[in-house]
CSV table of C-alpha atoms in Angstrom, one decimal:
chain,number,residue,atom,x,y,z
H,654,MET,CA,-33.5,39.1,-89.9
H,655,ARG,CA,-31.8,35.8,-89.5
H,656,ILE,CA,-30.6,34.6,-86.1
H,657,GLU,CA,-27.0,34.8,-87.0
H,658,ARG,CA,-27.2,38.5,-87.9
H,659,TRP,CA,-29.0,39.2,-84.6
H,660,ARG,CA,-25.9,38.0,-82.8
H,661,TYR,CA,-24.2,41.1,-84.3
H,662,ALA,CA,-27.1,43.5,-84.3
H,663,VAL,CA,-28.5,43.0,-80.8
H,664,PRO,CA,-25.3,43.9,-78.9
H,665,LEU,CA,-24.9,46.9,-81.1
H,666,ARG,CA,-28.4,48.2,-80.4
H,667,LEU,CA,-28.0,47.7,-76.7
H,668,ARG,CA,-24.7,49.5,-76.8
H,669,SER,CA,-26.2,52.4,-78.7
H,670,LEU,CA,-28.8,52.7,-76.0
H,671,LEU,CA,-26.9,52.1,-72.9
H,672,ARG,CA,-23.4,53.4,-73.7
H,673,ARG,CA,-24.6,56.4,-75.7
H,674,GLY,CA,-21.7,58.7,-74.7
H,675,ARG,CA,-19.2,56.1,-75.7
H,676,VAL,CA,-20.8,55.4,-79.0
H,677,GLU,CA,-21.0,59.1,-79.8
H,678,GLY,CA,-17.3,59.5,-78.8
H,679,GLU,CA,-16.3,56.7,-81.2
H,680,LEU,CA,-18.3,58.3,-84.0
H,681,ASP,CA,-16.4,61.5,-83.5
H,682,GLU,CA,-13.1,59.8,-83.3
H,683,GLU,CA,-13.8,57.7,-86.5
H,684,LEU,CA,-14.8,60.8,-88.5
H,685,ARG,CA,-12.0,62.9,-87.1
H,686,TYR,CA,-9.5,60.2,-88.2
H,687,HIS,CA,-10.8,60.4,-91.7
H,688,VAL,CA,-10.7,64.2,-91.8
H,689,ASP,CA,-7.1,64.3,-90.4
H,690,ARG,CA,-6.0,61.8,-93.0
H,691,LEU,CA,-7.6,64.0,-95.7
H,692,VAL,CA,-5.9,67.1,-94.3
H,693,GLU,CA,-2.5,65.2,-94.4
H,694,ALA,CA,-3.2,64.2,-98.0
H,695,ASN,CA,-4.1,67.7,-99.0
H,696,VAL,CA,-1.0,69.1,-97.3
H,697,ALA,CA,1.1,66.5,-99.2
H,698,LYS,CA,-0.5,67.8,-102.4
H,699,GLY,CA,0.9,71.2,-101.5
H,700,LEU,CA,-2.0,73.1,-99.9
H,701,ALA,CA,-1.5,75.4,-97.0
H,702,PRO,CA,-2.6,73.8,-93.7
H,703,GLU,CA,-5.6,76.0,-93.2
H,704,GLU,CA,-6.7,75.5,-96.8
H,705,ALA,CA,-6.1,71.8,-96.5
H,706,ARG,CA,-8.4,71.7,-93.5
H,707,LEU,CA,-11.2,73.6,-95.2
H,708,ALA,CA,-10.9,71.4,-98.3
H,709,ALA,CA,-11.1,68.3,-96.2
H,710,LEU,CA,-14.3,69.5,-94.4
H,711,ARG,CA,-15.8,70.3,-97.8
H,712,ALA,CA,-15.0,66.8,-99.0
H,713,MET,CA,-16.8,65.3,-96.0
H,714,ASN,CA,-20.0,66.7,-97.5
H,715,GLY,CA,-21.4,68.1,-94.3
H,716,LEU,CA,-19.8,66.5,-91.3
H,717,GLU,CA,-22.8,67.1,-89.0
H,718,GLN,CA,-25.2,65.7,-91.5
H,719,GLN,CA,-23.1,62.6,-92.0
H,720,LYS,CA,-23.0,62.1,-88.2
H,721,GLU,CA,-26.8,62.5,-88.0
H,722,ALA,CA,-27.1,59.9,-90.8
H,723,CYS,CA,-24.8,57.5,-88.8
H,724,ARG,CA,-27.0,58.0,-85.8
H,725,ASP,CA,-30.1,57.2,-87.8
H,726,ALA,CA,-28.3,54.0,-88.9
H,727,ARG,CA,-28.3,52.9,-85.3
H,728,ARG,CA,-32.1,52.5,-85.4
H,729,VAL,CA,-32.5,53.7,-81.8
H,730,THR,CA,-33.3,57.3,-82.6
H,731,LEU,CA,-37.0,56.7,-82.4
H,732,LEU,CA,-36.7,55.3,-78.9
H,733,GLU,CA,-34.3,58.1,-77.8
H,734,ASP,CA,-36.5,60.8,-79.3
H,735,SER,CA,-39.6,59.4,-77.6
H,736,VAL,CA,-37.8,59.4,-74.2
H,737,ALA,CA,-36.7,62.9,-74.8
H,738,ASP,CA,-40.3,63.9,-75.7
H,739,LEU,CA,-41.7,62.3,-72.6
H,740,ARG,CA,-39.1,64.1,-70.4
H,741,TYR,CA,-40.0,67.4,-72.1
H,742,GLY,CA,-43.7,66.6,-71.5
H,743,PHE,CA,-43.2,66.0,-67.8
H,744,ARG,CA,-41.1,69.2,-67.5
H,745,SER,CA,-43.8,71.3,-69.1
H,746,LEU,CA,-46.5,69.8,-66.8
H,747,ARG,CA,-44.4,70.6,-63.8
H,748,ARG,CA,-43.9,74.2,-64.9
H,749,ASP,CA,-47.6,75.0,-65.5
H,750,ALA,CA,-49.8,73.8,-62.7
H,751,ARG,CA,-53.0,75.2,-64.1
H,752,PHE,CA,-52.6,73.5,-67.4
H,753,THR,CA,-51.7,70.3,-65.6
H,754,ALA,CA,-54.9,70.5,-63.5
H,755,VAL,CA,-57.0,71.0,-66.6
H,756,ALA,CA,-55.3,68.1,-68.4
H,757,ILE,CA,-55.7,65.8,-65.4
H,758,MET,CA,-59.4,66.8,-65.0
H,759,THR,CA,-60.1,66.2,-68.7
H,760,LEU,CA,-58.5,62.8,-68.4
H,761,ALA,CA,-60.4,61.9,-65.2
H,762,LEU,CA,-63.7,63.0,-66.8
H,763,GLY,CA,-63.0,61.0,-69.9
H,764,VAL,CA,-62.1,57.9,-67.9
H,765,GLY,CA,-65.1,58.3,-65.6
H,766,LEU,CA,-67.6,58.8,-68.4
H,767,ASN,CA,-66.2,55.8,-70.2
H,768,ALA,CA,-66.5,53.6,-67.1
H,769,ALA,CA,-70.1,54.8,-66.6
H,770,VAL,CA,-71.2,54.2,-70.2
H,771,PHE,CA,-69.5,50.8,-70.2
H,772,SER,CA,-71.2,49.7,-67.0
H,773,VAL,CA,-74.6,50.6,-68.4
H,774,VAL,CA,-73.8,48.8,-71.7
H,775,ASN,CA,-72.5,45.9,-69.9
H,776,GLY,CA,-75.5,45.5,-67.7
H,777,VAL,CA,-78.1,46.1,-70.4
H,778,MET,CA,-76.6,44.6,-73.5
H,779,LEU,CA,-73.6,42.4,-72.7
H,780,ARG,CA,-74.3,40.5,-69.5
H,781,GLY,CA,-76.8,37.7,-69.6
H,782,LEU,CA,-80.3,38.0,-68.1
H,783,PRO,CA,-80.6,37.0,-64.4
H,784,TYR,CA,-82.3,33.7,-65.1
H,785,PRO,CA,-80.9,30.2,-65.0
H,786,ASP,CA,-79.5,29.2,-68.4
H,787,ALA,CA,-79.8,32.8,-69.6
H,788,ASP,CA,-77.9,31.9,-72.8
H,789,ARG,CA,-80.8,29.7,-73.9
H,790,LEU,CA,-83.5,32.3,-73.3
H,791,VAL,CA,-85.4,33.5,-76.4
H,792,SER,CA,-88.4,35.7,-77.0
H,793,LEU,CA,-91.3,34.5,-79.0
H,794,TRP,CA,-94.2,36.5,-80.4
H,795,GLU,CA,-97.0,36.3,-82.8
H,796,GLU,CA,-96.8,38.4,-85.8
H,797,ASN,CA,-99.3,39.5,-88.5
H,798,LEU,CA,-97.6,39.1,-91.8
H,799,ARG,CA,-100.2,41.1,-93.7
H,800,GLU,CA,-102.0,44.2,-92.5
H,801,PRO,CA,-103.3,43.6,-89.0
H,802,PRO,CA,-107.1,43.7,-88.8
H,803,ALA,CA,-108.5,46.9,-87.4
H,804,ASN,CA,-110.0,45.3,-84.3
H,805,MET,CA,-106.7,43.7,-83.2
H,806,SER,CA,-104.9,46.8,-82.3
H,807,THR,CA,-102.3,46.1,-79.6
H,808,SER,CA,-98.8,45.3,-80.5
H,809,GLY,CA,-96.4,43.1,-78.5
H,810,VAL,CA,-93.1,44.1,-77.1
H,811,ALA,CA,-90.3,41.6,-77.3
H,812,LEU,CA,-87.9,40.8,-74.5
H,813,GLY,CA,-84.9,43.0,-75.0
H,814,GLY,CA,-85.8,43.6,-78.6
H,815,ALA,CA,-87.5,46.2,-80.7
H,816,SER,CA,-91.2,45.8,-81.5
H,817,SER,CA,-92.3,45.6,-85.0
H,818,PRO,CA,-95.6,46.9,-86.1
H,819,GLY,CA,-96.9,43.5,-87.0
H,820,ARG,CA,-96.5,42.0,-83.6
H,821,THR,CA,-99.6,41.2,-81.6
H,822,THR,CA,-100.3,40.3,-78.0
H,823,VAL,CA,-100.4,36.6,-77.4
H,824,ALA,CA,-103.8,35.6,-75.9
H,825,PRO,CA,-103.4,33.9,-72.6
H,826,ALA,CA,-105.2,30.8,-73.8
H,827,ASN,CA,-102.8,30.6,-76.8
H,828,LEU,CA,-99.9,30.7,-74.4
H,829,VAL,CA,-101.4,27.8,-72.4
H,830,ASP,CA,-101.7,25.8,-75.6
H,831,TYR,CA,-98.2,26.6,-76.8
H,832,ARG,CA,-96.8,25.7,-73.4
H,833,GLY,CA,-98.7,22.4,-73.4
H,834,ARG,CA,-97.7,21.3,-76.9
H,835,THR,CA,-94.2,22.7,-77.4
H,836,ARG,CA,-91.5,20.3,-78.3
H,837,SER,CA,-88.8,22.8,-79.1
H,838,PHE,CA,-88.6,24.6,-75.8
H,839,ALA,CA,-88.1,23.5,-72.2
H,840,GLY,CA,-90.7,25.9,-71.1
H,841,LEU,CA,-92.7,28.9,-72.0
H,842,ALA,CA,-93.8,31.9,-69.9
H,843,GLY,CA,-95.7,35.0,-70.6
H,844,GLN,CA,-94.8,38.6,-70.0
H,845,SER,CA,-97.2,41.3,-69.2
H,846,PRO,CA,-96.6,45.0,-69.7
H,847,LYS,CA,-97.8,45.5,-66.2
H,848,ALA,CA,-95.4,44.7,-63.4
H,849,THR,CA,-97.8,42.3,-61.6
H,850,PRO,CA,-98.6,38.8,-62.9
H,851,ASN,CA,-102.1,38.8,-64.2
H,852,ARG,CA,-104.6,36.3,-65.2
H,853,GLY,CA,-102.8,33.5,-63.4
H,854,LEU,CA,-99.8,33.5,-65.8
H,855,SER,CA,-96.4,33.8,-64.3
H,856,SER,CA,-94.2,36.6,-65.6
H,857,ARG,CA,-91.1,34.6,-64.8
H,858,PRO,CA,-90.1,31.3,-66.5
H,859,SER,CA,-91.4,28.4,-64.4
H,860,ARG,CA,-88.8,26.4,-62.7
H,861,SER,CA,-90.9,23.3,-63.0
H,862,ALA,CA,-90.7,23.5,-66.8
H,863,PRO,CA,-89.5,20.2,-68.3
H,864,ARG,CA,-85.8,20.2,-69.1
H,865,PRO,CA,-84.9,19.8,-72.8
H,866,ARG,CA,-84.2,16.4,-74.2
E,843,MET,CA,-28.3,62.9,-99.4
E,844,SER,CA,-26.2,60.1,-98.3
E,845,LYS,CA,-25.9,58.5,-101.7
E,846,PRO,CA,-23.9,60.2,-104.4
E,847,PRO,CA,-26.0,60.8,-107.5
E,848,ASP,CA,-23.8,59.0,-110.0
E,849,LEU,CA,-23.8,55.8,-108.1
E,850,VAL,CA,-26.5,53.3,-108.9
E,851,GLN,CA,-28.8,53.0,-105.9
E,852,GLY,CA,-27.7,50.3,-103.5
E,853,THR,CA,-24.3,49.6,-105.3
E,854,LEU,CA,-22.3,51.5,-102.6
E,855,ASP,CA,-23.1,48.7,-100.2
E,856,LEU,CA,-22.0,46.1,-102.6
E,857,LEU,CA,-18.7,47.9,-103.3
E,858,ILE,CA,-18.0,48.3,-99.6
E,859,LEU,CA,-18.7,44.6,-98.9
E,860,LYS,CA,-16.5,43.6,-101.8
E,861,ILE,CA,-13.6,45.7,-100.6
E,862,LEU,CA,-13.9,44.4,-97.1
E,863,ALA,CA,-14.0,40.8,-98.4
E,864,LEU,CA,-10.5,41.3,-99.6
E,865,GLU,CA,-9.2,42.4,-96.2
E,866,PRO,CA,-10.5,44.3,-93.1
E,867,GLN,CA,-10.1,48.1,-93.6
E,868,ASN,CA,-10.8,51.3,-91.8
E,869,GLY,CA,-13.1,54.0,-93.4
E,870,TRP,CA,-10.3,56.0,-94.7
E,871,ALA,CA,-8.6,53.1,-96.4
E,872,ILE,CA,-11.9,52.0,-97.9
E,873,SER,CA,-12.4,55.4,-99.5
E,874,GLN,CA,-8.9,55.3,-100.9
E,875,ARG,CA,-9.5,51.8,-102.2
E,876,LEU,CA,-12.8,52.7,-103.8
E,877,ARG,CA,-11.1,55.5,-105.7
E,878,GLN,CA,-8.2,53.4,-106.8
E,879,VAL,CA,-10.0,50.3,-108.0
E,880,SER,CA,-12.7,52.2,-109.9
E,881,GLY,CA,-10.2,54.4,-111.6
E,882,ASP,CA,-11.9,57.6,-110.2
E,883,VAL,CA,-15.1,56.6,-112.1
E,884,LEU,CA,-17.0,55.9,-108.9
E,885,GLN,CA,-16.9,59.1,-106.9
E,886,VAL,CA,-18.1,58.5,-103.3
E,887,SER,CA,-17.9,61.5,-101.2
E,888,ASP,CA,-15.8,61.0,-98.1
E,889,GLY,CA,-18.6,61.7,-95.8
E,890,SER,CA,-21.3,59.5,-97.3
E,891,LEU,CA,-19.2,56.4,-96.8
E,892,TYR,CA,-19.8,56.4,-93.0
E,893,PRO,CA,-23.6,56.3,-92.9
E,894,ALA,CA,-23.4,53.3,-95.3
E,895,LEU,CA,-20.8,51.6,-93.1
E,896,HIS,CA,-22.8,52.1,-90.0
E,897,LYS,CA,-25.9,50.8,-91.7
E,898,LEU,CA,-24.1,47.7,-92.8
E,899,GLU,CA,-22.7,47.2,-89.3
E,900,GLN,CA,-26.2,47.5,-87.8
E,901,GLU,CA,-27.5,45.0,-90.3
E,902,GLY,CA,-24.9,42.5,-89.1
E,903,TRP,CA,-23.1,42.2,-92.5
E,904,ILE,CA,-19.9,43.7,-91.2
E,905,SER,CA,-18.4,44.1,-87.7
E,906,ALA,CA,-16.1,46.8,-86.3
E,907,GLU,CA,-13.0,46.7,-84.1
E,908,TRP,CA,-10.7,49.5,-82.9
E,909,ARG,CA,-7.1,48.7,-83.9
E,910,PRO,CA,-3.9,50.8,-84.4
E,911,SER,CA,-3.7,51.9,-88.0
E,912,GLU,CA,-0.7,52.3,-90.2
E,913,ASN,CA,0.1,55.7,-88.7
E,914,ASN,CA,-0.2,54.4,-85.2
E,915,ARG,CA,-3.4,56.2,-84.3
E,916,ARG,CA,-6.2,53.9,-83.5
E,917,ALA,CA,-8.9,53.5,-86.2
E,918,LYS,CA,-12.1,51.6,-86.5
E,919,PHE,CA,-11.5,48.6,-88.8
E,920,TYR,CA,-14.4,46.9,-90.4
E,921,SER,CA,-14.5,43.3,-91.5
E,922,LEU,CA,-17.0,41.1,-93.2
E,923,THR,CA,-19.1,38.7,-91.0
E,924,ARG,CA,-20.1,35.3,-92.1
E,925,PRO,CA,-23.7,36.4,-92.9
E,926,GLY,CA,-22.1,39.4,-94.6
E,927,ARG,CA,-20.1,37.1,-96.9
E,928,ARG,CA,-23.2,35.2,-97.9
E,929,HIS,CA,-25.0,38.4,-98.5
E,930,LEU,CA,-22.2,39.6,-100.7
E,931,GLU,CA,-22.4,36.4,-102.8
E,932,ARG,CA,-26.2,36.9,-103.2
E,933,GLU,CA,-25.8,40.5,-104.1
E,934,THR,CA,-23.0,39.8,-106.5
E,935,ALA,CA,-25.1,37.3,-108.3
E,936,ASN,CA,-28.0,39.7,-108.4
E,937,TRP,CA,-25.8,42.4,-109.8
E,938,ALA,CA,-24.4,40.2,-112.5
E,939,ARG,CA,-27.9,39.2,-113.5
E,940,LEU,CA,-29.2,42.8,-113.5
E,941,SER,CA,-26.3,44.3,-115.3
E,942,ALA,CA,-26.2,41.6,-118.0
E,943,ALA,CA,-29.9,42.2,-118.6
E,944,ILE,CA,-29.5,46.0,-118.9
E,945,SER,CA,-26.5,45.7,-121.2
E,946,HIS,CA,-28.5,43.4,-123.4
E,947,VAL,CA,-31.4,45.9,-123.6
E,948,VAL,CA,-29.1,48.8,-124.3
E,949,ARG,CA,-27.3,47.0,-127.2
E,950,LEU,CA,-30.6,46.2,-129.0
E,951,ARG,CA,-30.3,47.3,-132.6
E,952,GLU,CA,-33.0,49.5,-134.0
E,953,ALA,CA,-34.8,47.7,-136.9
């Protein structure tokens, strides 16, 4: 809708909302005027007053329906109806305390569960790992592309990722070599399934690792 | 419900705007005018005029004002707004285009 039309439409909408009684009164008056003129015309045509009135109302084609259609034209019925529904909702809640208690408990339970699940998801999946430059942390592993030989049986587990059947444990000596020769990473660290660092390898990234170029 | 069946959809609005372009009128006078100028061909039920008027008012095409009518009772007079006048021009052009096209099709001779 263009700005110029809003100049007419906005005051009308506000008036329909805020001066509802007045607007309704005017609707009544407007239609009553029409009906009265119709009655006059019918009387002038020679009908009896009572008959003239009935004919006029028939000609209006359902006075109440027309009024309702005029109210719909105001485009605020949705808002008015929603307010009425809300009021009705609050009234029913006040009337039935047991139902209200159940409803509130259901809501509280839902909200609580949601918060709990979210805090877990947030901690495990969304928030970064508690290391410096956590957004630059990646996991590396060795993988057998073909069938792993029978004598190499253990499979590696990636940091925060699922293990695939082809993954193997990185030998500590390999890790030392990787660490010494890598050019793509600032540093490398090993992770052991056991909680304690073993065989002299740190389970945490070393802070003395060279910074990336 | 609000539109009489023998009136082409949407034309009631056009008729009302045209009548109001001539001079501001109240609902009753508009209905009388409609009946006169169309020679009773266009029958608009007295009631269904008002939803159409209120819709046009809410759209900003027409504006309303309470004034004493010819029998000294106050009545709601509608008049065309400036955007309404432009809308009427557009709709009139549309109508001319559409009705010309339809008459053309209807007059086609069978081979």
